[in-house]
Tab-separated table of N, CA and C in Angstrom:
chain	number	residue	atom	x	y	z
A	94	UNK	N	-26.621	27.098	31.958
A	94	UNK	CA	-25.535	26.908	31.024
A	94	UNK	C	-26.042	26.264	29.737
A	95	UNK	N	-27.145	25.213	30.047
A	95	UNK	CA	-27.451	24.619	28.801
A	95	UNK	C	-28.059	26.115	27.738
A	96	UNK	N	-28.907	26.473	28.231
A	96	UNK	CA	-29.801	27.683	27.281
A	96	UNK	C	-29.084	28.380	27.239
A	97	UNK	N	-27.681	28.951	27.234
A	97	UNK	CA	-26.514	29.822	26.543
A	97	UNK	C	-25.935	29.196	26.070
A	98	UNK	N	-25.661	27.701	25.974
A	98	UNK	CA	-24.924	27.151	24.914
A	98	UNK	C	-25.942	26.821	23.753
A	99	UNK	N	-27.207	26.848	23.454
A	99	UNK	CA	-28.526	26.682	22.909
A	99	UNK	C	-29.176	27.763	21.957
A	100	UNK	N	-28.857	28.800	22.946
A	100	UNK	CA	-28.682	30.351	22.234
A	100	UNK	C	-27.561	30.920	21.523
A	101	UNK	N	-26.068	30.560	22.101
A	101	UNK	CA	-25.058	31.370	22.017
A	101	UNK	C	-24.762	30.696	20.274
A	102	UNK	N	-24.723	31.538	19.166
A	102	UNK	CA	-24.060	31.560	18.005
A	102	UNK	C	-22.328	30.885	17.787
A	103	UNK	N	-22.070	31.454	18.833
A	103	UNK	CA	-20.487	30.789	18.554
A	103	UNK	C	-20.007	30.058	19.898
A	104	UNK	N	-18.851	29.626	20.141
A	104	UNK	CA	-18.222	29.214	21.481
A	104	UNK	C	-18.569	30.319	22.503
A	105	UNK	N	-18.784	29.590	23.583
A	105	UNK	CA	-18.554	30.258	25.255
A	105	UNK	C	-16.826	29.721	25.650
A	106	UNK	N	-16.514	31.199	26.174
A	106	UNK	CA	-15.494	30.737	26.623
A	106	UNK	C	-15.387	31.123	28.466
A	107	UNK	N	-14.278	30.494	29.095
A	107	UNK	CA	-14.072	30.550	30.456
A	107	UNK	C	-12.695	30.784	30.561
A	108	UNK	N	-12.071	32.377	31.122
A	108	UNK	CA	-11.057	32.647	31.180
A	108	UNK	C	-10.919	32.883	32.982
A	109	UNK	N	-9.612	31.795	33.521
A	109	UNK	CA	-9.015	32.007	34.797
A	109	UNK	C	-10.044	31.647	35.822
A	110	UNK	N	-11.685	30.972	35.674
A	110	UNK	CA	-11.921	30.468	36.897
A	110	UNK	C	-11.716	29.000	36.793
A	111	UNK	N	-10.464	28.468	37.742
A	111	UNK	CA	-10.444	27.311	37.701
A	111	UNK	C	-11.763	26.284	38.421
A	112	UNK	N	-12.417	27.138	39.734
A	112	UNK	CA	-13.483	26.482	39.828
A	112	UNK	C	-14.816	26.345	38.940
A	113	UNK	N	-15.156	27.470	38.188
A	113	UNK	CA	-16.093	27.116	37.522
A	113	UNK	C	-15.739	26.422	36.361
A	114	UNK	N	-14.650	26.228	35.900
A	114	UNK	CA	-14.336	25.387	34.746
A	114	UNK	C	-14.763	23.537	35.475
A	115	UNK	N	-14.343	23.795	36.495
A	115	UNK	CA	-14.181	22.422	37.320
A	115	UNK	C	-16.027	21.532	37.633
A	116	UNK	N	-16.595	22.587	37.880
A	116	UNK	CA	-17.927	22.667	37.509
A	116	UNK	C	-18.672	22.011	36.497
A	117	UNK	N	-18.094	22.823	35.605
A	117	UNK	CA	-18.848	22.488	34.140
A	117	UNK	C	-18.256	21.273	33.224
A	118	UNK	N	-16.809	21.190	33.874
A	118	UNK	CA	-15.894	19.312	33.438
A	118	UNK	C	-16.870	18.645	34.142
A	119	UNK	N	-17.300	18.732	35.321
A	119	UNK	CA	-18.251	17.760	36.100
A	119	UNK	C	-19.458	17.412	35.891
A	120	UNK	N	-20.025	18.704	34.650
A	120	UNK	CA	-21.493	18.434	34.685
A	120	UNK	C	-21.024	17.965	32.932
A	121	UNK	N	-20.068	17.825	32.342
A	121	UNK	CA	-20.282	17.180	31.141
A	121	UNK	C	-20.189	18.628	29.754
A	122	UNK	N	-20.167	19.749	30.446
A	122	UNK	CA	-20.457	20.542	29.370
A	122	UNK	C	-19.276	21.535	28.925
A	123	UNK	N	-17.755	21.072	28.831
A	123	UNK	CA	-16.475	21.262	28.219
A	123	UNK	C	-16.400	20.491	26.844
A	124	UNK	N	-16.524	21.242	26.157
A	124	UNK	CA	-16.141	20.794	24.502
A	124	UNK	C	-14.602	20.686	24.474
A	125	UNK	N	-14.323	21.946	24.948
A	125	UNK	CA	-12.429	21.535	24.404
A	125	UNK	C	-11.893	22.418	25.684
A	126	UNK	N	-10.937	21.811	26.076
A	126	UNK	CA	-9.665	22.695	27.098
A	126	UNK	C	-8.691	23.279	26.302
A	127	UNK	N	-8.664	24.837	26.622
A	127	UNK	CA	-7.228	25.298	26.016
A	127	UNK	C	-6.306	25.739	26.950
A	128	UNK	N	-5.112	25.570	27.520
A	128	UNK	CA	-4.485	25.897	28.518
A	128	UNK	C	-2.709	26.028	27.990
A	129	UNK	N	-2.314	27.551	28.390
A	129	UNK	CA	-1.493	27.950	27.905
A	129	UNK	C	-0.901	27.816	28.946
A	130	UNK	N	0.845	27.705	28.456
A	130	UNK	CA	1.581	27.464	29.992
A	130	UNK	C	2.531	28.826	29.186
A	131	UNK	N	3.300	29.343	30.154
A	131	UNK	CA	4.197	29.895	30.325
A	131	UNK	C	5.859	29.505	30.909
A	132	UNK	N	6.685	29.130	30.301
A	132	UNK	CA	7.880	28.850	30.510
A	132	UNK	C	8.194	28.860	31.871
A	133	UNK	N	7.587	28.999	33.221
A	133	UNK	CA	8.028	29.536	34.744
A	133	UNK	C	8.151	28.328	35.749
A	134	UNK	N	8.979	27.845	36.135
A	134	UNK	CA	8.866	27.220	37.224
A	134	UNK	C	8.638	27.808	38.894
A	135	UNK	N	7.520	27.811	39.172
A	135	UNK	CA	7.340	28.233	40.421
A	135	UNK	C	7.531	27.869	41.759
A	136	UNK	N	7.785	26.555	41.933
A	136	UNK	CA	8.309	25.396	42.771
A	136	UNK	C	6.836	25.345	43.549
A	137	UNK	N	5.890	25.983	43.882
A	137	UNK	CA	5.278	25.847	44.497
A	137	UNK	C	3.507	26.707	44.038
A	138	UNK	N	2.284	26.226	44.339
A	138	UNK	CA	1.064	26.902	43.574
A	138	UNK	C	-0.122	25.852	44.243
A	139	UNK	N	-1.159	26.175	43.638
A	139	UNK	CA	-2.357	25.613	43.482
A	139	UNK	C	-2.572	24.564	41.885
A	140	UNK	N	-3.717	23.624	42.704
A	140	UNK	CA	-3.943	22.688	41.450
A	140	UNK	C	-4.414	23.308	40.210
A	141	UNK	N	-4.484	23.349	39.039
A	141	UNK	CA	-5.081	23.748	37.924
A	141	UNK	C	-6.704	23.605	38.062
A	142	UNK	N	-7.048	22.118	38.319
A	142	UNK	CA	-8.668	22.280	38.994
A	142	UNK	C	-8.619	21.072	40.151
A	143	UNK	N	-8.102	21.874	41.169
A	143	UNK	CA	-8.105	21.824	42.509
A	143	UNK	C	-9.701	21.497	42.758
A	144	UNK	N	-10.401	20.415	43.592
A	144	UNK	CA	-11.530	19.835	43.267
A	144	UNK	C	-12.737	19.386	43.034
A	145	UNK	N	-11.753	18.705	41.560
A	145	UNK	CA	-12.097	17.799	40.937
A	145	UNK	C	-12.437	16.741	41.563
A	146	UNK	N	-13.718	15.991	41.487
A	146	UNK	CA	-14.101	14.892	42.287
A	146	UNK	C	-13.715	13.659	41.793
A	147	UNK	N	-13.828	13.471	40.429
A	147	UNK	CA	-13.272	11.856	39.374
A	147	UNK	C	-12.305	12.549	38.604
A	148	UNK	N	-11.719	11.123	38.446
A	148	UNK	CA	-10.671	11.608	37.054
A	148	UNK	C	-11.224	11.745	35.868
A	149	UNK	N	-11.021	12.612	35.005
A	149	UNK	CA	-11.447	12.770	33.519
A	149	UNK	C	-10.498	12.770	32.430
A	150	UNK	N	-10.234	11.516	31.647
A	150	UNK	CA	-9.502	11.563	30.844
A	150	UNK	C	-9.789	12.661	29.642
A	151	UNK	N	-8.882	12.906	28.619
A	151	UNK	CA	-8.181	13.868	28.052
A	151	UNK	C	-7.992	12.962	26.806
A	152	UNK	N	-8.295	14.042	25.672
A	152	UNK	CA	-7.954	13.477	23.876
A	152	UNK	C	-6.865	14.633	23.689
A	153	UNK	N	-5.617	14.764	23.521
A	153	UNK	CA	-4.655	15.785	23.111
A	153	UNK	C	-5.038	16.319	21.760
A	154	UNK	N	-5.261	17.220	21.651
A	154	UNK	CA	-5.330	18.024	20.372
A	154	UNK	C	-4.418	18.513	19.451
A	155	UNK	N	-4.822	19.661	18.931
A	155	UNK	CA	-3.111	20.661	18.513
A	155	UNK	C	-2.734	21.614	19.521
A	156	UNK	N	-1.799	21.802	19.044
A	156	UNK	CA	-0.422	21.976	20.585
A	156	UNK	C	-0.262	23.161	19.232
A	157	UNK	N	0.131	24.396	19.843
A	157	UNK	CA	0.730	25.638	19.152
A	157	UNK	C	2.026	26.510	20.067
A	158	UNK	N	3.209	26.549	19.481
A	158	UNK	CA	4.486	26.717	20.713
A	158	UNK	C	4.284	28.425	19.538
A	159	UNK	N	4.508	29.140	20.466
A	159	UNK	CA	5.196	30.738	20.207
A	159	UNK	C	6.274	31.314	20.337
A	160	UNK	N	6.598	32.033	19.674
A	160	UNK	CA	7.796	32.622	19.791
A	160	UNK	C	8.494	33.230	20.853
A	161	UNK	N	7.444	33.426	22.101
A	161	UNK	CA	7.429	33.932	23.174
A	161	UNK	C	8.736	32.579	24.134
A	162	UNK	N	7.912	31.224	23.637
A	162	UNK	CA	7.866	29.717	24.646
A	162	UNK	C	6.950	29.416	25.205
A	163	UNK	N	5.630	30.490	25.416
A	163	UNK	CA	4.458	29.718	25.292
A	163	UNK	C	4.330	28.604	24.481
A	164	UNK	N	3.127	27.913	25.051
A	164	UNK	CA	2.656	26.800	24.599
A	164	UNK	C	1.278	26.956	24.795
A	165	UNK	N	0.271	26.933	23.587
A	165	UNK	CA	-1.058	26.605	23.604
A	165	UNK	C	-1.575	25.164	23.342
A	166	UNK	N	-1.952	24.344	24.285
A	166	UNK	CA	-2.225	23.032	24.272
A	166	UNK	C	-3.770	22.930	24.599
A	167	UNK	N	-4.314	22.143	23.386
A	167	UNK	CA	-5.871	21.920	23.305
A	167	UNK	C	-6.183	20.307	23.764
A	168	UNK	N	-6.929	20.147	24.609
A	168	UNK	CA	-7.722	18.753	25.035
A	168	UNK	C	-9.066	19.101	24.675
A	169	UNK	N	-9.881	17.591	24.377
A	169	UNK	CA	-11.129	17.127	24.318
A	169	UNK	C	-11.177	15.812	25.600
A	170	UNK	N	-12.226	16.240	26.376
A	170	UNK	CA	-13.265	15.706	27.235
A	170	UNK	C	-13.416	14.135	26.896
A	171	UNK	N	-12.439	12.836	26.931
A	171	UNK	CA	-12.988	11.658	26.388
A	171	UNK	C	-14.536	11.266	26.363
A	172	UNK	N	-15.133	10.101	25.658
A	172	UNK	CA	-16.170	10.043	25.930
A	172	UNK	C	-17.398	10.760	25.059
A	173	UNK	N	-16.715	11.973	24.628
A	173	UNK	CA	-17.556	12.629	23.766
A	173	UNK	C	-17.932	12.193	22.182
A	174	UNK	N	-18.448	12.597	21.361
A	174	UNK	CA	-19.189	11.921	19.986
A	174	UNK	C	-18.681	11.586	18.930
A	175	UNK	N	-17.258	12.251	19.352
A	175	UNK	CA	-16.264	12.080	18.347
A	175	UNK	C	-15.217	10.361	18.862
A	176	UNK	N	-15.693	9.914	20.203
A	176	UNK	CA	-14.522	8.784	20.695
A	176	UNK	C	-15.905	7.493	20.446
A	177	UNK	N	-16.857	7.869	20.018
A	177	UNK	CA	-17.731	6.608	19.455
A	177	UNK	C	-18.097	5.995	18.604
């Protein structure tokens, strides 16, 4: 992961594996979370990153609502170069 983020020109992104996202929160190498919700109450599901071994706090970003009722909500990884 390091030598594609080393190589890669622009962002890597990770669409729908919640475990490998869970992975890479653990090893330190999430720049930003984007996680869109959809208006649905399901009463019932799986964790978003089901586990997670520590807690990892969260910097809220910009939040973008659509016309749909989506919601695009951005976090940063505390801790990182920008919280020092």
């Amino acid at each position: 992961m390091a030598r594609l983020r080393a190589e890669s020109a622009g962002d890597v992104a990770v669409f729908g594996s919640s475990g490998l996202t869970v992975t890479l929160l653990e090893r330190g190498l999430v720049d930003e979370l984007r996680i869109l919700v959809h208006p649905v109450l399901l009463g019932r599901g799986r964790s978003l990153y089901a586990g997670l071994k520590d807690r990892i706090e969260l910097r809220a970003g910009a939040v973008t609502v659509f016309r749909s009722g989506n919601v695009l909500l951005r976090y940063r990884p505390a801790g990182g170069a920008e919280d020092h």
